[in-house]
Coordinates of C-alpha atoms in Angstrom, one line a residue:
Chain A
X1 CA -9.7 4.8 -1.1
X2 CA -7.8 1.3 -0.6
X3 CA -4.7 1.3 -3.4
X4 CA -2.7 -1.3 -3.7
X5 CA 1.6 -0.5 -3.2
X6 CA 3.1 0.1 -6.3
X7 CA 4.7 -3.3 -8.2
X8 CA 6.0 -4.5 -11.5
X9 CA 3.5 -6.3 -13.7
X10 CA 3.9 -8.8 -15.7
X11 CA 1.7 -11.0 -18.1
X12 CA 2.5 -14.7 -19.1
X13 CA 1.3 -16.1 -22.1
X14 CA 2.3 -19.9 -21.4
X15 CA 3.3 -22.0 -18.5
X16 CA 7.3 -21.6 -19.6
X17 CA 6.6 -17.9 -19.7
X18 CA 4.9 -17.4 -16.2
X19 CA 7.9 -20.0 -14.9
X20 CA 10.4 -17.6 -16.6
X21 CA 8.7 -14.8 -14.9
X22 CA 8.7 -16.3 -12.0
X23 CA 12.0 -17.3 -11.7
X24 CA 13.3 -13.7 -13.2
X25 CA 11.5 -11.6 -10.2
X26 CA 12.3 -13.9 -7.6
X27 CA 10.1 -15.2 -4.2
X28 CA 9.0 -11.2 -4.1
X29 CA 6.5 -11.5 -6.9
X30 CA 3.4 -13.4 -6.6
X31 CA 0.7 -14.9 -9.3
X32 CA -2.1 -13.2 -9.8
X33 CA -5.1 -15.3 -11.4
X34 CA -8.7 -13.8 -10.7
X35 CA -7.3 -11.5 -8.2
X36 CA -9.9 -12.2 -5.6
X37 CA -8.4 -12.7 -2.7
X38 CA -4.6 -11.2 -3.3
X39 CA -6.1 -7.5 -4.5
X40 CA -8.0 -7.2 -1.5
X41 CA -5.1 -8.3 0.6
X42 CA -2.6 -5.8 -1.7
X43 CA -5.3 -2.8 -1.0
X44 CA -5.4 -3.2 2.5
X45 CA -1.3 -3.8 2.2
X46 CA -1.4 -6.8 3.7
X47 CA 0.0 -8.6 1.1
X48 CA 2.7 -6.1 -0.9
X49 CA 4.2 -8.2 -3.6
X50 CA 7.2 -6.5 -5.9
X51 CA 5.7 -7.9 -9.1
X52 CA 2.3 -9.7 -10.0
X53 CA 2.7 -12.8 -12.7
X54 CA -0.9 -12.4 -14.0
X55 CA -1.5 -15.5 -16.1
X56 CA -5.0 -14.7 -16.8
X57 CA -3.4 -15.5 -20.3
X58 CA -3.7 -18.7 -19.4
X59 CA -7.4 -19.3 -19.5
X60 CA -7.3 -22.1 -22.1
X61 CA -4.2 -23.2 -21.4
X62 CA -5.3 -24.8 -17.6
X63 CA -8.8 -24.0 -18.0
X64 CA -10.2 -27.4 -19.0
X65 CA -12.2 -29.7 -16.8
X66 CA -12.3 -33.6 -18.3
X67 CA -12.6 -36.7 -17.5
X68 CA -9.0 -38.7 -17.8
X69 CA -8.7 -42.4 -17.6
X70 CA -10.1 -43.2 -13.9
X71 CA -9.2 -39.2 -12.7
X72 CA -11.6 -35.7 -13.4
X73 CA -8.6 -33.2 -14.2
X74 CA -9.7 -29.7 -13.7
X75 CA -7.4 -26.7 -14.7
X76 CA -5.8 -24.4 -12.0
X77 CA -7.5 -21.5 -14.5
X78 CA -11.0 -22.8 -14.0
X79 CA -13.4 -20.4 -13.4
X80 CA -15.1 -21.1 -9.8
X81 CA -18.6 -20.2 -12.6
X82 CA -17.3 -22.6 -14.9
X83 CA -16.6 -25.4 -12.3
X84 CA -20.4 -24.6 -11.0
X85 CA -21.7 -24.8 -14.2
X86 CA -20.1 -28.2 -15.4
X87 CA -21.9 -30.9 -15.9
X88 CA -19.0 -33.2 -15.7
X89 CA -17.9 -32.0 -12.8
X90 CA -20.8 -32.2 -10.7
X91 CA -22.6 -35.0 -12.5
X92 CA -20.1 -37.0 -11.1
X93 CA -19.6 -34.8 -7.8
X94 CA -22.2 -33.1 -6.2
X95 CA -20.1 -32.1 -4.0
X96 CA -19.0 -29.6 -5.9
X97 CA -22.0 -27.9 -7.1
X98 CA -22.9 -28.0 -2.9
X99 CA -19.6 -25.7 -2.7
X100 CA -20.0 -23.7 -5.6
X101 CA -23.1 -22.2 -4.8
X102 CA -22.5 -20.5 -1.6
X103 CA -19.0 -19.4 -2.6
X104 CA -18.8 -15.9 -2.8
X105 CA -21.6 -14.6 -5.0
X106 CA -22.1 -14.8 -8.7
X107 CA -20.3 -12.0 -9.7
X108 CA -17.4 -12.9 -7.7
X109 CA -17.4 -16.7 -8.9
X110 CA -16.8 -15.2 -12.7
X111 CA -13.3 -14.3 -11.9
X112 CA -12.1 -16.6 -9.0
X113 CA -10.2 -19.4 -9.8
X114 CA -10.3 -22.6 -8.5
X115 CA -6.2 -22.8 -8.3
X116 CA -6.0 -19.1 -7.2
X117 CA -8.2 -20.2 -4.6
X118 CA -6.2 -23.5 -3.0
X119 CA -2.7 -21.3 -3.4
X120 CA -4.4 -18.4 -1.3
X121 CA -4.3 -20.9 1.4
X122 CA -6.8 -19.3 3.5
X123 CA -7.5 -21.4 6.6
X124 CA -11.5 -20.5 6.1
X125 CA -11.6 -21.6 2.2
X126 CA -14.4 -23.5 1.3
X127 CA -12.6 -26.0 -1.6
X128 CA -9.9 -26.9 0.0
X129 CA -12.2 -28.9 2.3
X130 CA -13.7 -30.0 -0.8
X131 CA -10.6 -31.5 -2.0
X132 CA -9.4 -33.3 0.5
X133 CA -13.0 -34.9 1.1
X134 CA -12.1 -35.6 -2.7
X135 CA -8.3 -36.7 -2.0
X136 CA -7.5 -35.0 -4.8
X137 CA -3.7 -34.9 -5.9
X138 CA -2.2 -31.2 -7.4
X139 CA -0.1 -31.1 -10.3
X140 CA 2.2 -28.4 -9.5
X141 CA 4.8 -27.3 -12.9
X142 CA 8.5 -26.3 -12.0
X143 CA 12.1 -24.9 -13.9
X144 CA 12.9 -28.8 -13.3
X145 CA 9.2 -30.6 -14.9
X146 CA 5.5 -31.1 -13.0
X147 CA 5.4 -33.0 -9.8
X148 CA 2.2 -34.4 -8.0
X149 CA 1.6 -33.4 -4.5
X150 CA -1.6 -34.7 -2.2
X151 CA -3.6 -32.8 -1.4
X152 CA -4.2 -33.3 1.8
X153 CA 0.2 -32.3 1.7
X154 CA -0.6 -29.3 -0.6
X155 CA -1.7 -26.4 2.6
X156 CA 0.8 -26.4 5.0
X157 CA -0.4 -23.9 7.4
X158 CA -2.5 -20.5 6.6
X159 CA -1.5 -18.9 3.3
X160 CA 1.2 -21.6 2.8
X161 CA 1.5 -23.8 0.5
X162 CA 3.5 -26.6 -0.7
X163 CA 4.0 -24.3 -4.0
X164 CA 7.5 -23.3 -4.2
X165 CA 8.1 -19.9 -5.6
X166 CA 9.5 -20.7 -9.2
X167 CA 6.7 -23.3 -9.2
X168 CA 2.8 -22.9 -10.7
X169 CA 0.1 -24.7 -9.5
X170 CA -1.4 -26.6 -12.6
X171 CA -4.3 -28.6 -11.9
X172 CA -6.0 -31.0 -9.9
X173 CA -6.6 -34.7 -10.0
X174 CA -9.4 -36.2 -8.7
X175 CA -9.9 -40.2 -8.5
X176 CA -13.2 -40.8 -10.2
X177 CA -14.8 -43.7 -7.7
X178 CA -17.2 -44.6 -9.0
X179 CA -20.7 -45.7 -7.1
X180 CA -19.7 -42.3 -4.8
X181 CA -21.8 -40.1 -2.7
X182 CA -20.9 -36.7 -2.3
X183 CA -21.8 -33.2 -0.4
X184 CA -21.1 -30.1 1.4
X185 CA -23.1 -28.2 4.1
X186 CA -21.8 -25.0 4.9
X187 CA -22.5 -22.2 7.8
X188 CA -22.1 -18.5 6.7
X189 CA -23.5 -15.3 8.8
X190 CA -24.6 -14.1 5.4
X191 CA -25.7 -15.0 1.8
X192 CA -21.9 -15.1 0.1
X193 CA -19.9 -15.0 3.2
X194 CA -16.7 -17.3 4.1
X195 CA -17.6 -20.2 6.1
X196 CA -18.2 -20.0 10.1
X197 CA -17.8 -23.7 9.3
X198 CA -18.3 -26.6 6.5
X199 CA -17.7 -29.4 6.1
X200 CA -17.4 -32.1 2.8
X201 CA -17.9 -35.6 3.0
X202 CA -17.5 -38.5 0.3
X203 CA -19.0 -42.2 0.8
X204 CA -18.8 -45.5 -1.7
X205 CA -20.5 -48.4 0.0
X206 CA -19.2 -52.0 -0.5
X207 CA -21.6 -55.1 0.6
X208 CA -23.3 -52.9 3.1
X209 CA -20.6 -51.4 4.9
X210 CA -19.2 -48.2 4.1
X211 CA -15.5 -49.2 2.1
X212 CA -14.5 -45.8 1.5
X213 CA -14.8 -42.1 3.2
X214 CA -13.5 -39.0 2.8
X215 CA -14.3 -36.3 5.3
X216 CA -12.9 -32.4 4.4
X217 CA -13.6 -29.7 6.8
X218 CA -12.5 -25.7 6.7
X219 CA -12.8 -22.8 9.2
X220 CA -12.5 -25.0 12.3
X221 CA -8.7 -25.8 12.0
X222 CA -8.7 -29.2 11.0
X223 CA -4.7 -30.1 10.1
X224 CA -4.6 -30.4 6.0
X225 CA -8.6 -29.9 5.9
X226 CA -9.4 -33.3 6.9
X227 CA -10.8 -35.7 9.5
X228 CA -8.1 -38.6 9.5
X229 CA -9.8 -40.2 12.8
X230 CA -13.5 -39.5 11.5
X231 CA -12.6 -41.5 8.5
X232 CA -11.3 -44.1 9.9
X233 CA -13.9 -44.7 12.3
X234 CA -16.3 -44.5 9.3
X235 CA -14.3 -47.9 7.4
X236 CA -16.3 -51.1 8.0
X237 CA -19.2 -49.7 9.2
X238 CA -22.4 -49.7 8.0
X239 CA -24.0 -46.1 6.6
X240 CA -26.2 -44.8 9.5
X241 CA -27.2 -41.8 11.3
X242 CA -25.3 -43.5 14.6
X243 CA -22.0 -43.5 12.6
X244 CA -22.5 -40.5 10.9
X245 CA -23.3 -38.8 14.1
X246 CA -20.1 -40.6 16.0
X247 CA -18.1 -39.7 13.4
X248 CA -18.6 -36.0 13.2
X249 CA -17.9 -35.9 17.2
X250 CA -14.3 -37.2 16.4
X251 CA -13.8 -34.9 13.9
X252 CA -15.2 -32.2 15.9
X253 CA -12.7 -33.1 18.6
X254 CA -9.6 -32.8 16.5
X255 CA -10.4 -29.5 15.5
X256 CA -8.7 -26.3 17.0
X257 CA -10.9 -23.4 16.0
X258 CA -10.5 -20.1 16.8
X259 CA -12.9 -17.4 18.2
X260 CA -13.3 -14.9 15.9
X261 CA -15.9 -12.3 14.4
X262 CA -17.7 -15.4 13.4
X263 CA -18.4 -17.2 16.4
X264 CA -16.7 -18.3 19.7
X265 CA -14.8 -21.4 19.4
X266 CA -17.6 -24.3 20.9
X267 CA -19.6 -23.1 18.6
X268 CA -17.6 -23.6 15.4
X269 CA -16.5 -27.6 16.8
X270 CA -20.5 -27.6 17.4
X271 CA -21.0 -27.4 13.9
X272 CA -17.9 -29.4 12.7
X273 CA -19.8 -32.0 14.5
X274 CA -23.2 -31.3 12.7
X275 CA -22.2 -30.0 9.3
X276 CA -19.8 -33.6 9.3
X277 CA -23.2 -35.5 10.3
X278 CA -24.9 -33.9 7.7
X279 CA -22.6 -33.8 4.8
X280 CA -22.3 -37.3 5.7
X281 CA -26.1 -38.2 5.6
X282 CA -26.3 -35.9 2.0
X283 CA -23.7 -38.1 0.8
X284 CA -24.5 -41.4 1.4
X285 CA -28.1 -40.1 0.1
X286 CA -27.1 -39.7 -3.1
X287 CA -24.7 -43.5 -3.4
Chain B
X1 CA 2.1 1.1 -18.5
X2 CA 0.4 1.6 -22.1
X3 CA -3.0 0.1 -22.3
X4 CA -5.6 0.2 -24.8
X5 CA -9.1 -0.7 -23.1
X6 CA -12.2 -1.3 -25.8
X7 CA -15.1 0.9 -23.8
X8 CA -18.7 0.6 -24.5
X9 CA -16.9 -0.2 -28.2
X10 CA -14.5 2.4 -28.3
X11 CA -11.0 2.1 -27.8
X12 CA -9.2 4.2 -25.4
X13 CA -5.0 4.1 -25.1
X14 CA -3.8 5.8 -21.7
X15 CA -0.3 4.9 -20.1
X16 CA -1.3 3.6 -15.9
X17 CA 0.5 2.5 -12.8
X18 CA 0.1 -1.2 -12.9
X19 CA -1.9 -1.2 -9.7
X20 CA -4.8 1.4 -11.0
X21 CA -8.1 -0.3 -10.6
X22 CA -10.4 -0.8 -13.4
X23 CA -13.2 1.1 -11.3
X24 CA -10.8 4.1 -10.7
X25 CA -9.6 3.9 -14.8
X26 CA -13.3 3.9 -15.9
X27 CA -14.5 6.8 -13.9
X28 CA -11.2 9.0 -13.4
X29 CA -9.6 8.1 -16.8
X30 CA -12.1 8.1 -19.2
X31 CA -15.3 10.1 -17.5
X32 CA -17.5 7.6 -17.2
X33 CA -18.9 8.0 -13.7
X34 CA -21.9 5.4 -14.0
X35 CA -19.8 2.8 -12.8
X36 CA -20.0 3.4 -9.3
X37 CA -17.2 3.2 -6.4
X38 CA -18.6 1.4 -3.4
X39 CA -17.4 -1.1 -0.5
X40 CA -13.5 -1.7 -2.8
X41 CA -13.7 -5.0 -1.2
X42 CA -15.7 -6.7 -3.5
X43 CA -18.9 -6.8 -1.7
X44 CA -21.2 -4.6 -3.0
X45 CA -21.6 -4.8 -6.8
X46 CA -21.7 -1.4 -7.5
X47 CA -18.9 -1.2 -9.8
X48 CA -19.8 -4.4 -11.7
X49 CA -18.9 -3.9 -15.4
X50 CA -18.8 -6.2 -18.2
X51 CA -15.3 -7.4 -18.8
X52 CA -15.7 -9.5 -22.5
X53 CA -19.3 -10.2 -21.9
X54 CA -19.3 -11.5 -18.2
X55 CA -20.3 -9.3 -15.2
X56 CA -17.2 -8.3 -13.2
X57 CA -16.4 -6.2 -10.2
X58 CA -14.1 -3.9 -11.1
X59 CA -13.1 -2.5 -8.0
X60 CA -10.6 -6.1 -8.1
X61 CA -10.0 -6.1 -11.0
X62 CA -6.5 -4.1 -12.8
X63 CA -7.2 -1.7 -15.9
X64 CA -3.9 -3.5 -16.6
X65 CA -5.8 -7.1 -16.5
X66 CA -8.3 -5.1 -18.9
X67 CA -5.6 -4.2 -21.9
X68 CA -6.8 -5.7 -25.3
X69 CA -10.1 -6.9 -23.7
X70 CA -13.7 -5.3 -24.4
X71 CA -15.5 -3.5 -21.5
X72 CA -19.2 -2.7 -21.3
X73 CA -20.2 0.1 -18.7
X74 CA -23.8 1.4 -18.0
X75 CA -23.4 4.5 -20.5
X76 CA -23.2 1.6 -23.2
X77 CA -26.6 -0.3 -22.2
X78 CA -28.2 2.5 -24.5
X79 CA -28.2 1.9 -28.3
X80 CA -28.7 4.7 -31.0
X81 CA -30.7 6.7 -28.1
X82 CA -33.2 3.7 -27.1
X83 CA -32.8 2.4 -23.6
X84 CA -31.7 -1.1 -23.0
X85 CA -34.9 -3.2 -22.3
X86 CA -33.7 -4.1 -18.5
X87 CA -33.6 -0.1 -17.8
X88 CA -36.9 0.4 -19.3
X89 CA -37.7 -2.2 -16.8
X90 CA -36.2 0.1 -14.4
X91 CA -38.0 2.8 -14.7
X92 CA -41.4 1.0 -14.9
X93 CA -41.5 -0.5 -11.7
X94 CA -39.6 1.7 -9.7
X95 CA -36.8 -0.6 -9.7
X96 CA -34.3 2.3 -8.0
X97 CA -34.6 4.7 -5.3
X98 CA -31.2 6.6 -4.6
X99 CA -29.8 5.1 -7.5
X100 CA -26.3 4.4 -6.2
X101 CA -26.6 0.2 -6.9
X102 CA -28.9 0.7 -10.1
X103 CA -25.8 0.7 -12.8
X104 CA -24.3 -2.7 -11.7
X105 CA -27.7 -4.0 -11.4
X106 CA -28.7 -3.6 -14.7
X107 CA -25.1 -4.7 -16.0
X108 CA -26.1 -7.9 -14.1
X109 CA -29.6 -8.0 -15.2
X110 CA -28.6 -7.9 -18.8
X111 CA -26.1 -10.7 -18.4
X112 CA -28.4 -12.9 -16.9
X113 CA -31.3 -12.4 -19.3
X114 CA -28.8 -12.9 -22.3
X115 CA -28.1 -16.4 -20.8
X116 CA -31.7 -17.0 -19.1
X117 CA -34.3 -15.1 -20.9
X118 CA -36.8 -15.9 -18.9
X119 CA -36.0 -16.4 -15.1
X120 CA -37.8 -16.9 -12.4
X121 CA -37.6 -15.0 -9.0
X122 CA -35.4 -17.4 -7.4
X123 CA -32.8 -16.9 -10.4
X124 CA -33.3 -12.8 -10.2
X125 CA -32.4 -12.9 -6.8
X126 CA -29.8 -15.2 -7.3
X127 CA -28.0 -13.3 -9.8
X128 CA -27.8 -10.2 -7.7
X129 CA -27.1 -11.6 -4.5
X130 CA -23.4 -10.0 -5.4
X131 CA -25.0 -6.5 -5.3
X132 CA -26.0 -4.7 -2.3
X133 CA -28.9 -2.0 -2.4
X134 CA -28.2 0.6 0.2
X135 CA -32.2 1.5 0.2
X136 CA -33.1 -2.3 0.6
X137 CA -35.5 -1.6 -2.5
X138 CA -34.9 -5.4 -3.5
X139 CA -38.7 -6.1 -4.3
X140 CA -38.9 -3.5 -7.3
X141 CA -35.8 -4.4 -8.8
X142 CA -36.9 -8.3 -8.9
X143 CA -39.9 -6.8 -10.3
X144 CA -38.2 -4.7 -12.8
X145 CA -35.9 -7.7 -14.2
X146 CA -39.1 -9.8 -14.5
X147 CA -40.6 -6.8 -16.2
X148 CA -37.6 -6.6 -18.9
X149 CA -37.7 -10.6 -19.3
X150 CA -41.2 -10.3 -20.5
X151 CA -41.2 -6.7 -22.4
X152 CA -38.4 -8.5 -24.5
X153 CA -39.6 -12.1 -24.7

């Protein structure tokens, strides 16, 4: 029987409140949102917080997903069922329904949250790639007011964040573009597993070259979850499978995965490589 | 911790340790062993329960994270003695063989048929691709949901 360590628990019913909280129990207590991926780690004691801040209270409050000026704003309390099932959401980024759908399982994706999941910071987590394919920016609430961070800043290593203690990850912010292409292609041993690899890609095509691209990749130790070089080489080119397939080899080679129980190391960059190529092809697809 | 829990619609109060899982409050709390206590990892469905309408395992989930809120276990499928058309389904086709899976499968068959009366097989097995059956007896439950879809269409 796996039981968590005993702590204190606490339940916010605002922002200010879960701030308060927050500041009151110090760096020892940790925010608990759907619970997914902390309870597991508190059962098996790996994670051993003095006090959970469970802001499941919160649901409205950052639960929304709209479209804002030129940016999609989507709550840090969204539902990873409720991001699935928007139509705004995915109408104007496939991408995320790709994601969505082979994240955990149904059951699982009615209580994980889309902020629970980037603040996890789990070097295998499939939206964080999605994300920074998306170069999304996270509006993160403090004692001293909300700051913006970029994404591709927000992870700075596994299970860290650039979330500081006394601070709550709000929401994200997501430059509509529009005329994008978007997708995800994912590897998992099994039907709901993490990813042995996956990768996200994002295209907008200008007079026949390719003006914009954003490439995010977990489980294969890409720095911040994306393919700088890949991207670059991308810009000015025309859409093709000779770019696309270049262009997943260079962001296959600044990976750094890890062997592990899911696969030896040349086989996750082997599908950096491939999963790029393909998320790259699904995109520009669907320009 | 005091918490009152709404069960199957009756309220129960009990003071808890904040880190009691709801699985463990259901079945060592209150009595009600039909939710089952499998993988605690989140894995295998077993102890899916309804947590305000919408399928949840609660081997991760807190009875704290459950005060004020409305659970529905498999003892409260049953209305005024008359099975709940997805166990009828059940026990028409065969749709369970030890049994150990069968409660969160028809807590997540009853979800989905309330949102997608009638679904095809590639939505069945979608919707329980969060819940493991030991005895691999996958065809008869798919067969049983379909079963309940059309016995209450």
């Amino acid at each position: 029987m796996q039981v968590p360590a005993t702590f204190a628990y606490e339940r916010a019913d605002s922002v200010p409140h879960a701030l308060e909280l927050l500041e009151r129990y110090g760096p020892e207590a940790r925010v608990v949102a759907g619970g997914h991926s902390l309870i597991p780690m508190m059962k098996l004691r790996l994670a051993q917080p003095e006090a959970l801040i469970d802001i499941n209270g919160l649901a409205a409050e950052l639960g929304r997903i709209a479209v804002e000026g030129d940016e999609l704003a989507i709550g840090a309390m969204v539902r990873h069922a409720e991001l699935l099932e928007s139509a705004t959401a995915t109408g104007l980024f496939p991408i995320f329904q790709d994601a969505e759908r082979v994240i955990a399982d149904p059951i699982v994706r009615n209580r994980g949250t889309v902020g629970g999941s980037l603040c996890q910071g789990d070097p295998s987590e499939d939206l964080s790639a999605v994300f920074a394919a998306l170069r999304a920016t996270a509006v993160v609430q403090g004692p001293g007011g909300t700051r913006t961070v970029p994404i591709r800043r927000f992870h700075q290593g596994p299970y860290e964040t650039a979330v500081a203690p006394n601070e709550l990850l709000i929401e994200l912010r997501v430059p509509v573009v529009p005329g994008a292409g978007s997708a995800y292609e994912k590897v998992e041993r099994r039907v709901g597993d993490w990813p042995v690899a996956a990768a996200g890609a994002v295209l907008r095509v200008e007079g026949g070259v390719i003006a914009q691209a954003g490439i995010g990749l977990t489980a294969v130790g890409a720095g911040h979850f994306c393919a700088p070089e890949a991207e670059a080489h991308l810009v000015g080119r025309p859409p093709g499978e000779e770019a696309f397939a270049r262009a997943g080899r260079i962001a296959a080679e600044h990976c750094e995965p890890h062997a592990d129980q899911r696969g030896p190391a040349d086989y996750k960059r082997h599908l950096a490589a491939e999963l790029t190529r393909r998320a790259l092809a699904g995109a520009a697809g669907r320009i | 911790m005091r918490i009152t829990v709404t069960v199957n619609g009756q309220p129960h109060t009990r003071d808890v340790e904040p880190r009691l899982l709801l699985v463990h409050f259901l079945r060592d709390e209150l009595g009600l062993t039909g939710t089952h206590w499998g993988c605690d990892t989140s894995n295998c469905g077993v102890c899916t329960v309804h947590l305000d309408g919408v399928p949840v395992k609660s081997c991760t989930v807190l009875a704290v994270m459950a005060d004020g809120h409305e659970v529905t276990t498999v003892e409260g499928l049953e209305r005024d003695g008359e099975l709940d058309v997805v166990q009828r389904g059940f026990v028409e086709c065969h749709g369970l063989q030890c049994g150990f899976c069968t409660p969160g499968m028809l807590l997540t068959a009853r979800w989905l048929l309330d949102r997608r009366p009638d679904p095809d097989e590639a939505e069945i097995r979608e919707a329980i691709s969060g819940q493991l059956c030991r005895c691999t007896g996958y065809e008869n439950i798919v067969r049983s949901i379909r079963w309940a879809a059309e016995a209450q269409s």
